[in-house]
Amino acid sequence: MNTKRIIFWLCFVVVVGLIIWGMIAAGKKSADINASLPLPDQITSSDWIRGSASSTVTLVEYSDFQCPACGAYFPLVERLVKENATTTRLVYRHFPLPQHANAIPASLASEAAGKQGKFWEMYDMIFSTQKDWEASTDSAKIFSGYAQKLGLDMTKYAADVASKEIKDKITASVAAGQKAGINSTPTFYVNGKKIQNPNSYEEFNKIIDDAAATKN
């Protein structure tokens, strides 16, 4: 009886020890991940960037492909980057909101396209057709159709959409945004400073012009 009791308590102590060790390890891992998340003024090699690295103005957008406001800003941002091509670069970061069921599938599709060098093409296609898929119950099929139109390798596309790597990247992007205090989309940063969403293209362009002038 005593032997059984001793074995029981030894096992109990070992199990508790493993649980505590696991909690400590998980907490350390979480802290390490949190410490490595880029802030809006920290551009990384995993970011999607449109424009020159030598640009004096960096516009970072935390966005949700299904967000109506993001869709409304899409043509303004496109025009802004094109008309300020010599001074401005765009950095796109995923921040899919939980109330938008198709936001994550859209992000997955864009990242999978990016694996084949077509992120920005998919980005353009997804945003410009937002009304066509926002209420769909099978948006993944629609995005797969876009991938075909872009001439992607569909076997690779399907594998990448389902990959842990891409899902983890989107999760990390959201975590980075939350770390910066973001809770809505679109959220814009100009040279690392959060701006109030402008009410017009002219207002947005002035913000860019002022930022470029400050750098000169």
PDB file of C-alpha atoms in Angstrom:
ATOM      1  CA  MET A   1       0.000   0.000   0.000  1.00  0.00           C
ATOM      2  CA  ASN A   2       2.789   2.386   0.947  1.00  0.00           C
ATOM      3  CA  THR A   3       4.655   1.570  -2.251  1.00  0.00           C
ATOM      4  CA  LYS A   4       1.582   2.325  -4.373  1.00  0.00           C
ATOM      5  CA  ARG A   5       1.062   5.564  -2.527  1.00  0.00           C
ATOM      6  CA  ILE A   6       4.664   6.602  -3.074  1.00  0.00           C
ATOM      7  CA  ILE A   7       4.422   5.796  -6.791  1.00  0.00           C
ATOM      8  CA  PHE A   8       1.170   7.755  -7.013  1.00  0.00           C
ATOM      9  CA  TRP A   9       2.663  10.841  -5.435  1.00  0.00           C
ATOM     10  CA  LEU A  10       5.825  10.602  -7.490  1.00  0.00           C
ATOM     11  CA  CYS A  11       3.722  10.495 -10.658  1.00  0.00           C
ATOM     12  CA  PHE A  12       1.632  13.386  -9.376  1.00  0.00           C
ATOM     13  CA  VAL A  13       4.722  15.505  -8.733  1.00  0.00           C
ATOM     14  CA  VAL A  14       6.136  14.686 -12.171  1.00  0.00           C
ATOM     15  CA  VAL A  15       2.868  15.607 -13.914  1.00  0.00           C
ATOM     16  CA  VAL A  16       2.582  18.893 -12.002  1.00  0.00           C
ATOM     17  CA  GLY A  17       6.207  19.648 -12.794  1.00  0.00           C
ATOM     18  CA  LEU A  18       5.633  19.042 -16.497  1.00  0.00           C
ATOM     19  CA  ILE A  19       2.571  21.297 -16.468  1.00  0.00           C
ATOM     20  CA  ILE A  20       4.502  24.104 -14.765  1.00  0.00           C
ATOM     21  CA  TRP A  21       7.417  23.682 -17.152  1.00  0.00           C
ATOM     22  CA  GLY A  22       5.031  23.802 -20.103  1.00  0.00           C
ATOM     23  CA  MET A  23       3.419  26.991 -18.815  1.00  0.00           C
ATOM     24  CA  ILE A  24       6.807  28.652 -18.327  1.00  0.00           C
ATOM     25  CA  ALA A  25       7.968  27.572 -21.783  1.00  0.00           C
ATOM     26  CA  ALA A  26       4.745  28.762 -23.400  1.00  0.00           C
ATOM     27  CA  GLY A  27       4.984  32.092 -21.605  1.00  0.00           C
ATOM     28  CA  LYS A  28       8.593  32.555 -22.703  1.00  0.00           C
ATOM     29  CA  LYS A  29       7.705  31.655 -26.291  1.00  0.00           C
ATOM     30  CA  SER A  30       4.801  34.116 -26.225  1.00  0.00           C
ATOM     31  CA  ALA A  31       7.069  36.831 -24.846  1.00  0.00           C
ATOM     32  CA  ASP A  32       9.717  36.105 -27.493  1.00  0.00           C
ATOM     33  CA  ILE A  33       7.137  36.247 -30.277  1.00  0.00           C
ATOM     34  CA  ASN A  34       5.631  39.452 -28.904  1.00  0.00           C
ATOM     35  CA  ALA A  35       9.058  41.063 -28.684  1.00  0.00           C
ATOM     36  CA  SER A  36       9.777  40.224 -32.322  1.00  0.00           C
ATOM     37  CA  LEU A  37       6.543  41.636 -33.751  1.00  0.00           C
ATOM     38  CA  PRO A  38       7.304  44.650 -35.954  1.00  0.00           C
ATOM     39  CA  LEU A  39       5.859  48.028 -35.053  1.00  0.00           C
ATOM     40  CA  PRO A  40       4.471  50.305 -37.802  1.00  0.00           C
ATOM     41  CA  ASP A  41       7.848  52.006 -38.265  1.00  0.00           C
ATOM     42  CA  GLN A  42       9.712  48.699 -38.596  1.00  0.00           C
ATOM     43  CA  ILE A  43       9.610  47.303 -42.136  1.00  0.00           C
ATOM     44  CA  THR A  44      10.615  43.653 -42.464  1.00  0.00           C
ATOM     45  CA  SER A  45      11.584  41.295 -45.266  1.00  0.00           C
ATOM     46  CA  SER A  46       8.208  39.552 -44.957  1.00  0.00           C
ATOM     47  CA  ASP A  47       6.256  42.746 -45.684  1.00  0.00           C
ATOM     48  CA  TRP A  48       4.529  43.339 -49.010  1.00  0.00           C
ATOM     49  CA  ILE A  49       5.969  46.578 -50.356  1.00  0.00           C
ATOM     50  CA  ARG A  50       4.973  48.536 -53.460  1.00  0.00           C
ATOM     51  CA  GLY A  51       7.526  51.201 -54.296  1.00  0.00           C
ATOM     52  CA  SER A  52      11.213  51.925 -53.925  1.00  0.00           C
ATOM     53  CA  ALA A  53      13.196  51.230 -50.768  1.00  0.00           C
ATOM     54  CA  SER A  54      14.718  54.690 -51.225  1.00  0.00           C
ATOM     55  CA  SER A  55      11.336  56.406 -50.917  1.00  0.00           C
ATOM     56  CA  THR A  56      11.251  59.244 -48.408  1.00  0.00           C
ATOM     57  CA  VAL A  57       7.684  58.381 -47.350  1.00  0.00           C
ATOM     58  CA  THR A  58       6.523  54.973 -46.147  1.00  0.00           C
ATOM     59  CA  LEU A  59       2.769  54.460 -45.944  1.00  0.00           C
ATOM     60  CA  VAL A  60       1.856  51.426 -43.839  1.00  0.00           C
ATOM     61  CA  GLU A  61      -1.723  50.195 -44.092  1.00  0.00           C
ATOM     62  CA  TYR A  62      -3.275  47.663 -41.725  1.00  0.00           C
ATOM     63  CA  SER A  63      -6.213  46.421 -43.727  1.00  0.00           C
ATOM     64  CA  ASP A  64      -9.058  43.940 -44.051  1.00  0.00           C
ATOM     65  CA  PHE A  65      -9.949  42.880 -47.597  1.00  0.00           C
ATOM     66  CA  GLN A  66     -13.654  42.617 -46.713  1.00  0.00           C
ATOM     67  CA  CYS A  67     -13.846  45.896 -44.802  1.00  0.00           C
ATOM     68  CA  PRO A  68     -16.076  48.374 -46.724  1.00  0.00           C
ATOM     69  CA  ALA A  69     -13.959  51.320 -45.584  1.00  0.00           C
ATOM     70  CA  CYS A  70     -10.790  49.580 -46.804  1.00  0.00           C
ATOM     71  CA  GLY A  71     -12.523  49.006 -50.125  1.00  0.00           C
ATOM     72  CA  ALA A  72     -13.437  52.691 -50.307  1.00  0.00           C
ATOM     73  CA  TYR A  73      -9.852  53.751 -49.581  1.00  0.00           C
ATOM     74  CA  PHE A  74      -8.392  51.267 -52.063  1.00  0.00           C
ATOM     75  CA  PRO A  75      -8.641  53.537 -55.165  1.00  0.00           C
ATOM     76  CA  LEU A  76      -7.365  56.521 -53.152  1.00  0.00           C
ATOM     77  CA  VAL A  77      -4.321  54.589 -51.955  1.00  0.00           C
ATOM     78  CA  GLU A  78      -3.658  53.278 -55.460  1.00  0.00           C
ATOM     79  CA  ARG A  79      -3.817  56.775 -56.931  1.00  0.00           C
ATOM     80  CA  LEU A  80      -1.685  58.152 -54.120  1.00  0.00           C
ATOM     81  CA  VAL A  81       1.099  55.615 -54.641  1.00  0.00           C
ATOM     82  CA  LYS A  82       1.050  55.996 -58.433  1.00  0.00           C
ATOM     83  CA  GLU A  83       1.083  59.788 -58.403  1.00  0.00           C
ATOM     84  CA  ASN A  84       3.811  59.899 -55.746  1.00  0.00           C
ATOM     85  CA  ALA A  85       5.861  57.026 -57.123  1.00  0.00           C
ATOM     86  CA  THR A  86       9.172  58.853 -56.700  1.00  0.00           C
ATOM     87  CA  THR A  87       8.634  59.600 -53.015  1.00  0.00           C
ATOM     88  CA  THR A  88       6.185  57.079 -51.569  1.00  0.00           C
ATOM     89  CA  ARG A  89       6.048  53.334 -50.979  1.00  0.00           C
ATOM     90  CA  LEU A  90       3.099  51.316 -49.678  1.00  0.00           C
ATOM     91  CA  VAL A  91       3.422  48.550 -47.092  1.00  0.00           C
ATOM     92  CA  TYR A  92       0.356  46.328 -46.806  1.00  0.00           C
ATOM     93  CA  ARG A  93      -0.325  44.374 -43.624  1.00  0.00           C
ATOM     94  CA  HIS A  94      -3.203  42.034 -42.892  1.00  0.00           C
ATOM     95  CA  PHE A  95      -5.635  42.866 -40.107  1.00  0.00           C
ATOM     96  CA  PRO A  96      -8.751  40.768 -40.827  1.00  0.00           C
ATOM     97  CA  LEU A  97     -11.549  41.627 -38.426  1.00  0.00           C
ATOM     98  CA  PRO A  98     -13.478  38.792 -36.730  1.00  0.00           C
ATOM     99  CA  GLN A  99     -16.867  40.048 -37.977  1.00  0.00           C
ATOM    100  CA  HIS A 100     -15.797  39.598 -41.610  1.00  0.00           C
ATOM    101  CA  ALA A 101     -16.060  35.894 -42.443  1.00  0.00           C
ATOM    102  CA  ASN A 102     -14.336  36.222 -45.818  1.00  0.00           C
ATOM    103  CA  ALA A 103     -11.478  38.453 -44.713  1.00  0.00           C
ATOM    104  CA  ILE A 104      -9.135  35.610 -43.734  1.00  0.00           C
ATOM    105  CA  PRO A 105      -9.816  33.576 -46.917  1.00  0.00           C
ATOM    106  CA  ALA A 106      -8.998  36.731 -48.896  1.00  0.00           C
ATOM    107  CA  SER A 107      -5.766  37.201 -46.961  1.00  0.00           C
ATOM    108  CA  LEU A 108      -4.839  33.550 -47.501  1.00  0.00           C
ATOM    109  CA  ALA A 109      -5.477  33.909 -51.240  1.00  0.00           C
ATOM    110  CA  SER A 110      -3.303  37.004 -51.502  1.00  0.00           C
ATOM    111  CA  GLU A 111      -0.456  35.370 -49.596  1.00  0.00           C
ATOM    112  CA  ALA A 112      -0.684  32.219 -51.720  1.00  0.00           C
ATOM    113  CA  ALA A 113      -0.540  34.371 -54.843  1.00  0.00           C
ATOM    114  CA  GLY A 114       2.427  36.164 -53.331  1.00  0.00           C
ATOM    115  CA  LYS A 115       4.247  32.848 -53.125  1.00  0.00           C
ATOM    116  CA  GLN A 116       4.159  32.910 -56.926  1.00  0.00           C
ATOM    117  CA  GLY A 117       5.073  36.567 -57.289  1.00  0.00           C
ATOM    118  CA  LYS A 118       1.512  37.805 -57.756  1.00  0.00           C
ATOM    119  CA  PHE A 119       0.561  39.318 -54.408  1.00  0.00           C
ATOM    120  CA  TRP A 120      -0.195  42.785 -55.740  1.00  0.00           C
ATOM    121  CA  GLU A 121      -2.123  41.402 -58.699  1.00  0.00           C
ATOM    122  CA  MET A 122      -4.324  39.382 -56.340  1.00  0.00           C
ATOM    123  CA  TYR A 123      -4.599  42.359 -53.990  1.00  0.00           C
ATOM    124  CA  ASP A 124      -5.889  44.485 -56.886  1.00  0.00           C
ATOM    125  CA  MET A 125      -8.328  41.810 -58.014  1.00  0.00           C
ATOM    126  CA  ILE A 126      -9.712  41.121 -54.543  1.00  0.00           C
ATOM    127  CA  PHE A 127     -10.267  44.770 -53.668  1.00  0.00           C
ATOM    128  CA  SER A 128     -11.667  45.789 -57.051  1.00  0.00           C
ATOM    129  CA  THR A 129     -14.272  42.982 -56.872  1.00  0.00           C
ATOM    130  CA  GLN A 130     -15.103  43.266 -53.176  1.00  0.00           C
ATOM    131  CA  LYS A 131     -18.862  43.538 -53.834  1.00  0.00           C
ATOM    132  CA  ASP A 132     -18.786  40.249 -55.769  1.00  0.00           C
ATOM    133  CA  TRP A 133     -17.532  38.084 -52.908  1.00  0.00           C
ATOM    134  CA  GLU A 134     -18.101  39.907 -49.611  1.00  0.00           C
ATOM    135  CA  ALA A 135     -21.366  38.046 -48.895  1.00  0.00           C
ATOM    136  CA  SER A 136     -20.370  34.758 -50.528  1.00  0.00           C
ATOM    137  CA  THR A 137     -20.597  31.506 -48.607  1.00  0.00           C
ATOM    138  CA  ASP A 138     -17.816  30.058 -50.743  1.00  0.00           C
ATOM    139  CA  SER A 139     -15.334  32.885 -51.199  1.00  0.00           C
ATOM    140  CA  ALA A 140     -12.424  30.430 -51.369  1.00  0.00           C
ATOM    141  CA  LYS A 141     -13.821  29.121 -54.659  1.00  0.00           C
ATOM    142  CA  ILE A 142     -14.066  32.661 -56.015  1.00  0.00           C
ATOM    143  CA  PHE A 143     -10.491  33.431 -55.006  1.00  0.00           C
ATOM    144  CA  SER A 144      -9.366  30.179 -56.600  1.00  0.00           C
ATOM    145  CA  GLY A 145     -10.960  31.450 -59.816  1.00  0.00           C
ATOM    146  CA  TYR A 146      -8.948  34.653 -59.490  1.00  0.00           C
ATOM    147  CA  ALA A 147      -5.801  32.576 -59.057  1.00  0.00           C
ATOM    148  CA  GLN A 148      -6.581  30.774 -62.307  1.00  0.00           C
ATOM    149  CA  LYS A 149      -7.087  34.103 -64.088  1.00  0.00           C
ATOM    150  CA  LEU A 150      -3.669  35.176 -62.837  1.00  0.00           C
ATOM    151  CA  GLY A 151      -2.145  32.039 -64.337  1.00  0.00           C
ATOM    152  CA  LEU A 152      -0.973  30.579 -61.045  1.00  0.00           C
ATOM    153  CA  ASP A 153       0.098  26.984 -60.519  1.00  0.00           C
ATOM    154  CA  MET A 154      -3.146  25.783 -58.949  1.00  0.00           C
ATOM    155  CA  THR A 155      -1.650  22.776 -57.164  1.00  0.00           C
ATOM    156  CA  LYS A 156       0.866  25.011 -55.420  1.00  0.00           C
ATOM    157  CA  TYR A 157      -1.794  27.663 -54.786  1.00  0.00           C
ATOM    158  CA  ALA A 158      -4.085  25.143 -53.040  1.00  0.00           C
ATOM    159  CA  ALA A 159      -1.215  23.852 -50.912  1.00  0.00           C
ATOM    160  CA  ASP A 160      -0.113  27.354 -49.929  1.00  0.00           C
ATOM    161  CA  VAL A 161      -3.639  28.510 -49.034  1.00  0.00           C
ATOM    162  CA  ALA A 162      -3.864  25.583 -46.603  1.00  0.00           C
ATOM    163  CA  SER A 163      -0.331  25.952 -45.242  1.00  0.00           C
ATOM    164  CA  LYS A 164       0.483  26.688 -41.611  1.00  0.00           C
ATOM    165  CA  GLU A 165       3.186  29.112 -42.751  1.00  0.00           C
ATOM    166  CA  ILE A 166       0.710  31.486 -44.377  1.00  0.00           C
ATOM    167  CA  LYS A 167      -1.825  31.189 -41.570  1.00  0.00           C
ATOM    168  CA  ASP A 168       0.903  31.963 -39.039  1.00  0.00           C
ATOM    169  CA  LYS A 169       1.995  35.011 -41.030  1.00  0.00           C
ATOM    170  CA  ILE A 170      -1.527  36.461 -40.990  1.00  0.00           C
ATOM    171  CA  THR A 171      -1.886  35.699 -37.276  1.00  0.00           C
ATOM    172  CA  ALA A 172       1.437  37.450 -36.610  1.00  0.00           C
ATOM    173  CA  SER A 173       0.335  40.467 -38.639  1.00  0.00           C
ATOM    174  CA  VAL A 174      -2.814  40.783 -36.535  1.00  0.00           C
ATOM    175  CA  ALA A 175      -0.783  40.379 -33.341  1.00  0.00           C
ATOM    176  CA  ALA A 176       1.611  43.112 -34.472  1.00  0.00           C
ATOM    177  CA  GLY A 177      -1.309  45.420 -35.155  1.00  0.00           C
ATOM    178  CA  GLN A 178      -2.822  44.699 -31.752  1.00  0.00           C
ATOM    179  CA  LYS A 179       0.564  45.336 -30.164  1.00  0.00           C
ATOM    180  CA  ALA A 180       0.488  48.781 -31.799  1.00  0.00           C
ATOM    181  CA  GLY A 181      -3.012  49.407 -30.420  1.00  0.00           C
ATOM    182  CA  ILE A 182      -4.910  48.951 -33.677  1.00  0.00           C
ATOM    183  CA  ASN A 183      -8.565  47.926 -33.396  1.00  0.00           C
ATOM    184  CA  SER A 184     -10.115  49.043 -36.685  1.00  0.00           C
ATOM    185  CA  THR A 185      -9.398  49.160 -40.399  1.00  0.00           C
ATOM    186  CA  PRO A 186      -8.015  50.755 -42.366  1.00  0.00           C
ATOM    187  CA  THR A 187      -5.361  52.151 -40.061  1.00  0.00           C
ATOM    188  CA  PHE A 188      -2.602  54.155 -41.722  1.00  0.00           C
ATOM    189  CA  TYR A 189       0.870  55.142 -40.590  1.00  0.00           C
ATOM    190  CA  VAL A 190       3.039  57.648 -42.425  1.00  0.00           C
ATOM    191  CA  ASN A 191       6.728  57.305 -41.604  1.00  0.00           C
ATOM    192  CA  GLY A 192       5.814  55.446 -38.420  1.00  0.00           C
ATOM    193  CA  LYS A 193       3.215  57.931 -37.194  1.00  0.00           C
ATOM    194  CA  LYS A 194      -0.467  57.038 -37.060  1.00  0.00           C
ATOM    195  CA  ILE A 195      -2.687  59.444 -38.990  1.00  0.00           C
ATOM    196  CA  GLN A 196      -6.366  60.261 -38.838  1.00  0.00           C
ATOM    197  CA  ASN A 197      -8.038  58.726 -41.870  1.00  0.00           C
ATOM    198  CA  PRO A 198      -8.308  61.564 -44.409  1.00  0.00           C
ATOM    199  CA  ASN A 199     -11.702  62.549 -45.806  1.00  0.00           C
ATOM    200  CA  SER A 200     -10.534  63.025 -49.389  1.00  0.00           C
ATOM    201  CA  TYR A 201      -7.735  62.278 -51.808  1.00  0.00           C
ATOM    202  CA  GLU A 202      -6.547  65.880 -51.579  1.00  0.00           C
ATOM    203  CA  GLU A 203      -6.291  65.660 -47.803  1.00  0.00           C
ATOM    204  CA  PHE A 204      -4.455  62.346 -48.042  1.00  0.00           C
ATOM    205  CA  ASN A 205      -2.070  63.709 -50.660  1.00  0.00           C
ATOM    206  CA  LYS A 206      -1.247  66.720 -48.473  1.00  0.00           C
ATOM    207  CA  ILE A 207      -0.275  64.398 -45.630  1.00  0.00           C
ATOM    208  CA  ILE A 208       2.116  62.623 -48.001  1.00  0.00           C
ATOM    209  CA  ASP A 209       3.480  65.887 -49.379  1.00  0.00           C
ATOM    210  CA  ASP A 210       4.090  67.249 -45.883  1.00  0.00           C
ATOM    211  CA  ALA A 211       5.877  64.041 -44.867  1.00  0.00           C
ATOM    212  CA  ALA A 212       8.071  64.179 -47.976  1.00  0.00           C
ATOM    213  CA  ALA A 213       8.910  67.845 -47.329  1.00  0.00           C
ATOM    214  CA  THR A 214       9.896  67.065 -43.745  1.00  0.00           C
ATOM    215  CA  LYS A 215      12.374  64.465 -44.989  1.00  0.00           C
ATOM    216  CA  ASN A 216      14.009  66.861 -47.445  1.00  0.00           C
TER     217      ASN A 216
END
